[in-house]
Structures are given as C-alpha cells and as structure tokens.
Coordinates of C-alpha atoms in Angstrom, one line a residue:
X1 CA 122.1 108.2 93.4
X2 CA 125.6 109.3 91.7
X3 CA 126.4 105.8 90.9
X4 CA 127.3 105.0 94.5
X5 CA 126.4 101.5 95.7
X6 CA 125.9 101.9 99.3
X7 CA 126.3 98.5 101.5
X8 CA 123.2 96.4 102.0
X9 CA 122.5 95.3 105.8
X10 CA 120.3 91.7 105.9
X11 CA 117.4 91.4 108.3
X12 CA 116.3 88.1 109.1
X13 CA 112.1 87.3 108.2
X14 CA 111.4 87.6 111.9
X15 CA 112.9 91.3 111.9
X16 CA 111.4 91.9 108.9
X17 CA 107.8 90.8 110.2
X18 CA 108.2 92.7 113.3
X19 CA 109.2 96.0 111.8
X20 CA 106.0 95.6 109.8
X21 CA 104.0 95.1 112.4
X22 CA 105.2 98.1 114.3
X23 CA 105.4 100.7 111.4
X24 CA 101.5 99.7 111.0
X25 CA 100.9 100.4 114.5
X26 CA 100.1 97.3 116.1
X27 CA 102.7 97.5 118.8
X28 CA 101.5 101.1 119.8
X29 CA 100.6 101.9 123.3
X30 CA 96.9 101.3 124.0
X31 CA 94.3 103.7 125.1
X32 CA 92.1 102.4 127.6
X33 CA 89.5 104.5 125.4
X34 CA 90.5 105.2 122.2
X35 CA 90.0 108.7 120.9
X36 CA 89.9 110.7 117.9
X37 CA 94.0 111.1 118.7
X38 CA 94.4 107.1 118.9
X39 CA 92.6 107.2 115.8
X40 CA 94.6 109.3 113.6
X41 CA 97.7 107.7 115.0
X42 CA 96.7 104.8 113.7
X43 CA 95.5 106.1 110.5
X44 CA 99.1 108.0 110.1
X45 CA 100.5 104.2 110.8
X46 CA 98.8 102.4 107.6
X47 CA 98.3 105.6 105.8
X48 CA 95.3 105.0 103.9
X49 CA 92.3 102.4 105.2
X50 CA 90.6 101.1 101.6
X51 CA 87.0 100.8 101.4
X52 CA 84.7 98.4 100.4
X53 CA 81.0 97.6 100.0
X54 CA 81.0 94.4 101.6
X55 CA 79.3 94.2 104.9
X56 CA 78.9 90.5 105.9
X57 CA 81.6 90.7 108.7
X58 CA 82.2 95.2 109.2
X59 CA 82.8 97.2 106.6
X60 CA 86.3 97.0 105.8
X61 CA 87.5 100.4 106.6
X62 CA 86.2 100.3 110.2
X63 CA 88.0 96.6 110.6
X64 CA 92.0 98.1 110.7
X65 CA 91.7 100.6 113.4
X66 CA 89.8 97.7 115.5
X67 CA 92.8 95.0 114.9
X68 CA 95.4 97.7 116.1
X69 CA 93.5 99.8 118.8
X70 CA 90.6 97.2 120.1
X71 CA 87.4 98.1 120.5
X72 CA 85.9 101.9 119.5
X73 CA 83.3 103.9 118.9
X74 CA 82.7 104.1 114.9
X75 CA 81.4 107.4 115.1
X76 CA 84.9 108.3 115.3
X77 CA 85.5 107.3 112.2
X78 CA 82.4 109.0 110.7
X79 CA 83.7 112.1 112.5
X80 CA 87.0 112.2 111.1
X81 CA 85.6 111.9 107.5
X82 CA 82.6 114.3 108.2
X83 CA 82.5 117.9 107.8
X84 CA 84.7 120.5 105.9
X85 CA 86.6 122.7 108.5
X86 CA 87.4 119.9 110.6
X87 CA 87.8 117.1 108.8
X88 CA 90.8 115.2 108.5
X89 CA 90.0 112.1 105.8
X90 CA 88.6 112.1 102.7
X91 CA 88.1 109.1 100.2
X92 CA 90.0 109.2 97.1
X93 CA 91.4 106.3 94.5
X94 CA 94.2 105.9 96.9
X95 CA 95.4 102.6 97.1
X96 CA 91.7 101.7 95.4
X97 CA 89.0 103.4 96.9
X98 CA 90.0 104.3 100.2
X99 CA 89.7 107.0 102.9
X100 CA 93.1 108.9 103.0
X101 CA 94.4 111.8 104.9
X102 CA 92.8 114.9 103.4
X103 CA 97.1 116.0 102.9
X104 CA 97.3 113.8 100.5
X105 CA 94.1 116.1 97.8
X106 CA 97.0 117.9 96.9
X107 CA 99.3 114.8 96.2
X108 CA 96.9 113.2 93.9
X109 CA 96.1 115.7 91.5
X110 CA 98.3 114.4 89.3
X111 CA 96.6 111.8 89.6
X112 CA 93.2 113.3 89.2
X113 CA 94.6 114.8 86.1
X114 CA 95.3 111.7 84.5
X115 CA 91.8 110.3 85.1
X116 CA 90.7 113.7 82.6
X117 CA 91.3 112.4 79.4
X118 CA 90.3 108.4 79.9
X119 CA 87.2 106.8 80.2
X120 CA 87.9 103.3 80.6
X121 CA 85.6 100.3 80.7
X122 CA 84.2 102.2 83.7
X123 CA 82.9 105.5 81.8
X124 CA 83.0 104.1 78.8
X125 CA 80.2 106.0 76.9
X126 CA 79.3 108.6 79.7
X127 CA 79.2 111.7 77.4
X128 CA 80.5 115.1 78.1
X129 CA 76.9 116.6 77.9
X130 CA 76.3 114.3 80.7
X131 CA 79.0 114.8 83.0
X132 CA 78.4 118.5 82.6
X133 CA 74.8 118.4 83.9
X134 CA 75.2 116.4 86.8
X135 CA 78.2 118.9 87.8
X136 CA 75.8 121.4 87.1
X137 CA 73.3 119.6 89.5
X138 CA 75.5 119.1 92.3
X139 CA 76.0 122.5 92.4
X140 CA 73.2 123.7 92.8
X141 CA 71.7 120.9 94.8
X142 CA 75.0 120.1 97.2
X143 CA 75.4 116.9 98.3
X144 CA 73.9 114.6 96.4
X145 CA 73.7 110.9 95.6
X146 CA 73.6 109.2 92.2
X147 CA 69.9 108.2 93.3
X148 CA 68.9 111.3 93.8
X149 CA 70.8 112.5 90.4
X150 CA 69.3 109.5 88.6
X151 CA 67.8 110.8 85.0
X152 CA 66.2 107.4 84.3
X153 CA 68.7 106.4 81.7
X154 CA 69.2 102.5 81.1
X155 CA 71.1 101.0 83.5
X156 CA 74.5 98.3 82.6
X157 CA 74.9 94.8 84.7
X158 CA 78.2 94.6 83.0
X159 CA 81.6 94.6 84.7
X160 CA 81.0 92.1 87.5
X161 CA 77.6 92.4 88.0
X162 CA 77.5 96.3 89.1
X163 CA 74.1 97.9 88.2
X164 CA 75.2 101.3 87.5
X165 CA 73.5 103.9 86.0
X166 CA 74.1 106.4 84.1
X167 CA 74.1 109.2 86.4
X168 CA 76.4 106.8 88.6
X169 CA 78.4 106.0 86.3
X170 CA 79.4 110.3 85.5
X171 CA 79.7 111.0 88.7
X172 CA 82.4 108.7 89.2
X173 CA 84.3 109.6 86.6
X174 CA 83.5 113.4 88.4
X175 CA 85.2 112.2 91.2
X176 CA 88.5 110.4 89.6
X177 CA 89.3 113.6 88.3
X178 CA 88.9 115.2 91.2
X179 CA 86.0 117.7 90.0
X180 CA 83.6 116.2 92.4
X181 CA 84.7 114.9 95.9
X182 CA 83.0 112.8 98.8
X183 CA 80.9 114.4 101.1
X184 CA 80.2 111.1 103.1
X185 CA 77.8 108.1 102.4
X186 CA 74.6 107.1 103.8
X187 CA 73.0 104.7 106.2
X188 CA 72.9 102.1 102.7
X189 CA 77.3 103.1 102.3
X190 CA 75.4 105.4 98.7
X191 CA 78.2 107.8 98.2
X192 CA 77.1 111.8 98.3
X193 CA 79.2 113.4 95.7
X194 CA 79.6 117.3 96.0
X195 CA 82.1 119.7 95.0
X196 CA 85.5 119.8 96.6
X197 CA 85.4 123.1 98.1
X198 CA 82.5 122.3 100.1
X199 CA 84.0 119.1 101.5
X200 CA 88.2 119.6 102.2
X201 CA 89.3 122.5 104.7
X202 CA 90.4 125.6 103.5
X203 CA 93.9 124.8 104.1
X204 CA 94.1 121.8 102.0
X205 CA 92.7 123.2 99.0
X206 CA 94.9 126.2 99.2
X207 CA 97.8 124.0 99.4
X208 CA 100.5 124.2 96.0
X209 CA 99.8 121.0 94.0
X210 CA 103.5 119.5 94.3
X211 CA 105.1 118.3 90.6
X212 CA 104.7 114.7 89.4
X213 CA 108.4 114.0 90.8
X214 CA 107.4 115.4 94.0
X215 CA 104.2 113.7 94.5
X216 CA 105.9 110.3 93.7
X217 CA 108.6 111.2 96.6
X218 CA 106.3 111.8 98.9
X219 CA 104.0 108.8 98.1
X220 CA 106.9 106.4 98.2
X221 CA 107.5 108.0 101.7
X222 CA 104.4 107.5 103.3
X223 CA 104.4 103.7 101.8
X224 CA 107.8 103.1 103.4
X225 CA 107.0 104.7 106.8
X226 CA 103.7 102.1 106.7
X227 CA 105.7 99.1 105.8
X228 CA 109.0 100.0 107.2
X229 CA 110.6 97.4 105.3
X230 CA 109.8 96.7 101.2
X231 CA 111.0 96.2 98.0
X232 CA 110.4 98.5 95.1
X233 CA 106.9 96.5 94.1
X234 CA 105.8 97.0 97.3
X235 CA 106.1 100.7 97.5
X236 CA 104.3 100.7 94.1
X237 CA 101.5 98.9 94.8
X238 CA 100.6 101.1 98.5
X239 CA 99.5 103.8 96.2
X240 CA 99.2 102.0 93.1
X241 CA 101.5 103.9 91.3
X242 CA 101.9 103.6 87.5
X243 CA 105.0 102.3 87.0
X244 CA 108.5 100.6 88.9
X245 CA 110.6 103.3 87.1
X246 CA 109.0 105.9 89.0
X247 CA 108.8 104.4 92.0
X248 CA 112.6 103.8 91.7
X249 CA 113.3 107.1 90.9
X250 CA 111.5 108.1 94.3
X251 CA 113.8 105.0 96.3
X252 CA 116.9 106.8 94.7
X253 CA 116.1 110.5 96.1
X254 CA 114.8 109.2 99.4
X255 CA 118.2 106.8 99.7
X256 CA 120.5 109.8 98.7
X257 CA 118.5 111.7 101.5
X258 CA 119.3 108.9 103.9
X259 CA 115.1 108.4 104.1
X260 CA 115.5 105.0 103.1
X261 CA 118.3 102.7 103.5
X262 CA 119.4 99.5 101.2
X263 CA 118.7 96.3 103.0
X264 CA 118.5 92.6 102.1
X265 CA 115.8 90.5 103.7
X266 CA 116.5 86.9 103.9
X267 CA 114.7 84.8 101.4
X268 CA 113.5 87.9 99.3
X269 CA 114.6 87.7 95.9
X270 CA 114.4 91.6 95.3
X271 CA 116.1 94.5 97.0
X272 CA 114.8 96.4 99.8
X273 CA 114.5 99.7 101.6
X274 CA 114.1 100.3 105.2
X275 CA 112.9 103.8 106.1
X276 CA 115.2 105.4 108.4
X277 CA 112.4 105.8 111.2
X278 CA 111.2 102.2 111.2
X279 CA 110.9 100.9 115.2
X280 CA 113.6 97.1 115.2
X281 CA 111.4 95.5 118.3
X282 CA 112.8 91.9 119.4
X283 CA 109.6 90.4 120.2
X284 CA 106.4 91.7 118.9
X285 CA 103.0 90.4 121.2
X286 CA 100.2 90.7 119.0
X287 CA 96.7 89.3 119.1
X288 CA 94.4 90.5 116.1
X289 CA 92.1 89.5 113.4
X290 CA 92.9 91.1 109.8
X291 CA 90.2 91.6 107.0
X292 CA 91.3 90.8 103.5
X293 CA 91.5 94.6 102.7
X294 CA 93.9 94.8 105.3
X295 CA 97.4 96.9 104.6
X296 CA 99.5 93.9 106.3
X297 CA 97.7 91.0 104.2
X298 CA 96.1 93.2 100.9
X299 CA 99.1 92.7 98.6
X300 CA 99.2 88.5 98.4
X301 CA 102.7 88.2 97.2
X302 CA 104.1 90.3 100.0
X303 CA 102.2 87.8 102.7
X304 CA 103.6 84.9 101.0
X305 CA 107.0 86.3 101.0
X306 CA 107.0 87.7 104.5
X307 CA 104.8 85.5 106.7
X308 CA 104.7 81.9 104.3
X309 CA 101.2 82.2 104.0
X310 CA 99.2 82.5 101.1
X311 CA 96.2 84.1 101.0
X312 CA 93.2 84.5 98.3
X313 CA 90.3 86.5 98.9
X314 CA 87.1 84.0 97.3
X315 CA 84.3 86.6 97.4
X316 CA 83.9 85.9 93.9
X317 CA 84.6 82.4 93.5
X318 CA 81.8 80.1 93.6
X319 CA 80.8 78.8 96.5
X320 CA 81.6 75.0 95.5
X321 CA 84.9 75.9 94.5
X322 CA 86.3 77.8 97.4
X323 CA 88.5 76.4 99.6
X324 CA 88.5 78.5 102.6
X325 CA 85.5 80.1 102.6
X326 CA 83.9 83.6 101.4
X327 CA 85.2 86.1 103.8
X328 CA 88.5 84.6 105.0
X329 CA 90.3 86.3 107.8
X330 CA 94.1 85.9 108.8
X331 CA 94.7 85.6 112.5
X332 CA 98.1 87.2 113.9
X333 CA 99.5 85.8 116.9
X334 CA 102.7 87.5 117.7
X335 CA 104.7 87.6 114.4
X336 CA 102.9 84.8 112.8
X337 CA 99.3 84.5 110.7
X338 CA 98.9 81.2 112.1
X339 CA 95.3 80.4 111.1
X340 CA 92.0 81.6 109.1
X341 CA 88.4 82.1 110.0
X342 CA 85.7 82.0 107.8
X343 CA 83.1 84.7 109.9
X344 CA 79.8 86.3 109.3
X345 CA 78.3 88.5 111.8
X346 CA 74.4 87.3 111.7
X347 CA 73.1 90.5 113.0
X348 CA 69.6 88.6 113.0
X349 CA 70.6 86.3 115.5
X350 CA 73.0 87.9 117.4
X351 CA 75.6 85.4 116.5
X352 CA 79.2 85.7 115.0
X353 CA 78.7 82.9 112.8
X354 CA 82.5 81.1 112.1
X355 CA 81.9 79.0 109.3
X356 CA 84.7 77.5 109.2
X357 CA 88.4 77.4 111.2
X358 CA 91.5 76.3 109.7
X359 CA 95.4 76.0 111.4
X360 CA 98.5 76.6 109.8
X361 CA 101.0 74.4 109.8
X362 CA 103.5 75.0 113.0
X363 CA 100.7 76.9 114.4
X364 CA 101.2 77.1 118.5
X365 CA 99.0 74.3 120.8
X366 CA 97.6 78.0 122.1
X367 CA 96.3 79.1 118.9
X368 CA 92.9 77.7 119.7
X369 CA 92.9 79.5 122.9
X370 CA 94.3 82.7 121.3
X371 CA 91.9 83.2 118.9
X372 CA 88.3 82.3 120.9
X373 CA 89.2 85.4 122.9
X374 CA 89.7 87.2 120.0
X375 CA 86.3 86.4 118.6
X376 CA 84.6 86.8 121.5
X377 CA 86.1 90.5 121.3
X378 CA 85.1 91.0 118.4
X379 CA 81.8 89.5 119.0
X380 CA 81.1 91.9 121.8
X381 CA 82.5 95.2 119.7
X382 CA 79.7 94.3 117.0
X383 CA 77.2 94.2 119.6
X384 CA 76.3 90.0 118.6
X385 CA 75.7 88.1 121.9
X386 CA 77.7 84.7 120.9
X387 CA 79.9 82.5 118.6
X388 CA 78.7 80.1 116.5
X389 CA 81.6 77.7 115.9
X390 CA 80.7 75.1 112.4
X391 CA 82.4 71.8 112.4
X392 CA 84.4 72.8 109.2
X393 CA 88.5 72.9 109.2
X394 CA 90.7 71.2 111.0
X395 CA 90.5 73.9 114.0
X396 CA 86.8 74.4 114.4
X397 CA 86.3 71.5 117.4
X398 CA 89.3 72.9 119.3
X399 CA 88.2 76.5 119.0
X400 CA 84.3 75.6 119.5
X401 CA 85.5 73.4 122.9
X402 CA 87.6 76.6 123.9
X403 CA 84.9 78.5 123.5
X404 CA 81.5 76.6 124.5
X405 CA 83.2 75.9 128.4
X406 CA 82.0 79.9 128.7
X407 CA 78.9 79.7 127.4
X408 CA 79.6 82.0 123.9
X409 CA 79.6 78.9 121.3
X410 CA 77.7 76.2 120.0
X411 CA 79.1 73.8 117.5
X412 CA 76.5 72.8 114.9
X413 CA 75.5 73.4 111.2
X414 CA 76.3 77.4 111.2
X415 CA 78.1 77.7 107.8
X416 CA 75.2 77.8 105.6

C-alpha cells in the first residue's frame, strides 16, 4: 500500500446491513420462474452455497437460492452440478464443503496442494497403499461411491459419531487434494468420487493454476463482492483462508487497485473494506427464511456485530439443554433478523412442523403476520400440505392464530 493511509468513510449499521443484503442478492429483481440464469446469478451473489448432510428441514445447499429467488425447481440445482461439458459447480472444501463455481478448481489448487502432505485426525492412518488402490479403482470403474469401493476394512465411530470406513475415509483425503473430484451424490446425498477430468469442462482444467498470491487476491475478491462490506476476519473466514496476514496482504493490493475501499462501520471495533461495486440501497424490503449454513448468518460473530443477534446452531447440543431448538432458523424482515423458528418438514404427515417460535426484542407488531406467509411458502415449495404451529416461544400463539384463520395451522403438541 506505499505507506499511504487513505481516509476512512463511516457507514451507519443500517447501510451496512443493507449493502449486505444486496451484494448477496436478496434485493435482485425476481423472475416470475426462475431459471438456470436466476440461478447462477444468485450463486455469483453468495459465491459458494456450503453443503450439509442434514435433511430435517431441505438440504442446506438448496435452502439459499430459495430465500433470495422464492420458490424453484431443484433439478436446477442438480443440473448445474451435473455433467462435465456443461457444468458450472462443483463441490470443493470451499468455505467447508460446499458447491462452488467450477472457476474457482483452478483457484484452490493451492489449496489442494496443501491437503498432500497432511492427514489429520480425518485420514489419520489411511495408508498410501490404500489411497493408491482406490484411485486405481476409480479409474477403472468411474464414478464410484465409498459403498461401492468398500474393502470391508473395520470401520471408526470416532470424530463425532461419523461411521466411516476405510475406503471413505481415502477417498476423502483423494478429494482434498484434488486427485479425485465430485461427480454428484445419490438419492441417499453418498458422494460419487471420480477423477477430475471426467467431472470439470475442458476449459477449467486447462486453465493456468494462478500463484498462492494470486489465488488469495482473487479469493479475497469474490468474499468482498458477497459481503460488500467486511473486516479483514470476515474475508478470511468466506474461504477459510489460513491466516489474517494473507488476507491482509490481498486487502492491500485490492485497496491500491481501488477494488476495495477503507470504511468504518459504526460500532465495529475493526477496520473495514467496501468493494467498489457494492449496491448503497436506502431501504431494503425483504421477506426470507435463512438456514444456519446460510452466507448472511454462518459466521456468528459477524451476525452479532451487524444485525444484534446472536445465533448458535444446537444440532449437537443435547436436546435438554438447547435453548432454541435443533434446527433454528433466522427470519429477515427488511434489514432486521427479527425472530427464529424451530422447523421440521414431517414429510410423513405433510406437515411443516414449527416447533417452536421466538421474537426478538423490537421485533415489528407485523412480524407474526410476516413470517406465517413465509412458512406457508415454504410449506407449499416442499410439497407439505400445512403448518403445525407448537405452543413453544413467546411467538408461537400469535403466529399459530395468524395462520389457523386460513386453514394451514393447528396449535398442539408438534415439537416432539
């Protein structure tokens, strides 16, 4: 940066929240139907959409695209990470697991290379021999999945209860470094490994492999552009990129190519960076339901910090100790997250099950209102037939005598 301090402009909380919310694409234009364009649109917004194997609610890399463009047909997404000439994302250790871009193989093969030498409490023990054979196997087999692959070796229930095997556990390690890549995953979400050059597009595997500093610069880029506003932990974290000193080193050659400019946000304690294309709206009207794997809500300090709530994901805390519930969503109303629902989609009944409802504090007399159409949207996009509203949290009677009135909720025992 040449030793120059460049001026810092402050942005108020409320700019701050709205520039988020537009550089992640909720206040695009709709699409009465949304297409594979509205898609990737919103995929270029939050860059990356993470994946994960929990399905009581949607998986959670369908749930982003349906906050920001409404309701659409899946097999969109399963199209767009399908194929090899044609496809445009691929999964990769990108924020953590997460479908990305396929631009972004060449980005990560620094990363990739990293992954070569280390084992980690995840391969710990998964011999060379090993990982040698099941390449082998994949080869000649093509897209396989660590079932299929599965040598009968003993299998772990260490590290949080996975039951990997052996033949899992290689595999991954396969893919980490980049030697094996994601075909796609079956009807159970079992990944099919096979080898790179039969999954990415010509064009992308062709591609130079850019140099460490380069592939920072551009990661920090693409986290800016999805935040539009952050601080230097922020950018790190998008990506999960090793270390602040690298990610500062980005900040400095994006701010001395006017990419990014200084800012102070009021109440932030640490610098920050707006990216020179970020959209300043005055108003932002937004209605939307966000999973916890979410890019707006996924790192918890930033939440606290930009919207005053604070968020914890309790999947894994036992169920007596929780105080929200198990799979907690934030609601957004405009620029605020000003409740949370507890929801399970009981695919058995037909019912979107709301196990519990709680308000924020300051949260608007509409909020009740605001959020029973939202269910019932999302409801009718998961094919279930009604709400179930439990008489847990200080919001549940309001919302359940919103939505009962219309026939889609019952108030009763639900949260089981």
């Amino acid at each position: 940066m040449g030793g120059v301090r460049r001026p810092r402009n402050t942005l108020s909380l409320a700019q701050a929240r709205r520039i988020t919310l537009a550089a992640q694409g909720f206040l695009d234009p709709p699409h009465a139907a949304p297409t594979m364009r509205t898609l990737m649109r919103t995929v270029t917004r939050t860059g990356v959409l993470q994946v994960d194997s929990v399905n009581v609610l949607q998986r959670a890399h369908y749930m982003p695209l349906w906050s920001r463009i409404g309701p659409y047909d899946t097999a969109l997404l399963t199209r767009a990470a399908s194929g090899r000439a044609e496809r445009r994302l691929v999964e990769y250790w990108a924020h953590v697991q997460a479908l990305m871009p396929v631009e972004l193989w060449p980005v990560m093969q620094h990363r990739m290379a990293s992954y070569r030498d280390k084992r980690g409490k995840w391969w710990g023990g998964v011999s060379d021999a090993l990982t040698d054979r099941l390449l082998a196997e994949v080869t000649e087999r093509g897209a396989s999945t660590a079932r299929e692959l599965d040598e009968g070796l003993p299998r772990s229930k260490e590290n949080w209860g996975w039951n990997w095997s052996e033949a899992r556990k290689g595999l991954d390690h396969l893919f980490v470094c980049g030697e094996l890549a994601i075909a796609g995953r079956t009807s159970q979400f079992e990944v099919r490994y096979d080898l790179p050059a039969r999954v990415l597009p010509d064009r992308v595997l062709a591609a130079a492999t850019p140099n460490p500093e380069e592939a920072d610069v551009e990661l920090v880029r693409r986290a800016a552009a999805s935040y539009g506003v952050a601080t230097a932990a922020d950018l790190k974290d998008y990506y999960r990129m090793p270390s602040l000193e690298r990610v500062r080193a980005a900040v400095g050659v994006l701010v001395e190519d006017g990419e990014l400019l200084p800012v102070e946000v009021e109440g932030w304690t640490q610098p920050a960076w707006l990216h020179r294309d970020a959209r300043m709206p005055r108003r932002a009207e937004v209605r939307a339901l966000l999973n916890p794997f979410d890019p707006v809500v996924w790192r918890r300090e930033r939440t606290e910090a930009l919207f005053g709530f604070r968020y914890r994901i309790e999947i894994y805390v036992p169920k007596e100790r929780r105080v929200h519930g198990y799979y907690v969503l934030p609601f957004l109303l405009d620029d605020a997250l000003v409740a949370r629902v507890d929801l399970k989609a009981d695919r058995a009944s037909g019912a979107l099950l709301v196990h519990a409802a709680y308000a924020e504090p300051g949260a608007p007399s509409t909020t009740a209102e605001e959020l029973a159409a939202e269910l019932a949207r999302l409801s009718c996009w998961l094919g279930l037939e009604h709400v179930v509203v439990a008489p847990r949290g200080d919001l549940a009677h309001a919302l359940a005598a919103v939505l009962t009135p219309v026939g889609s909720a019952r108030a009763g025992g639900a949260a089981g």
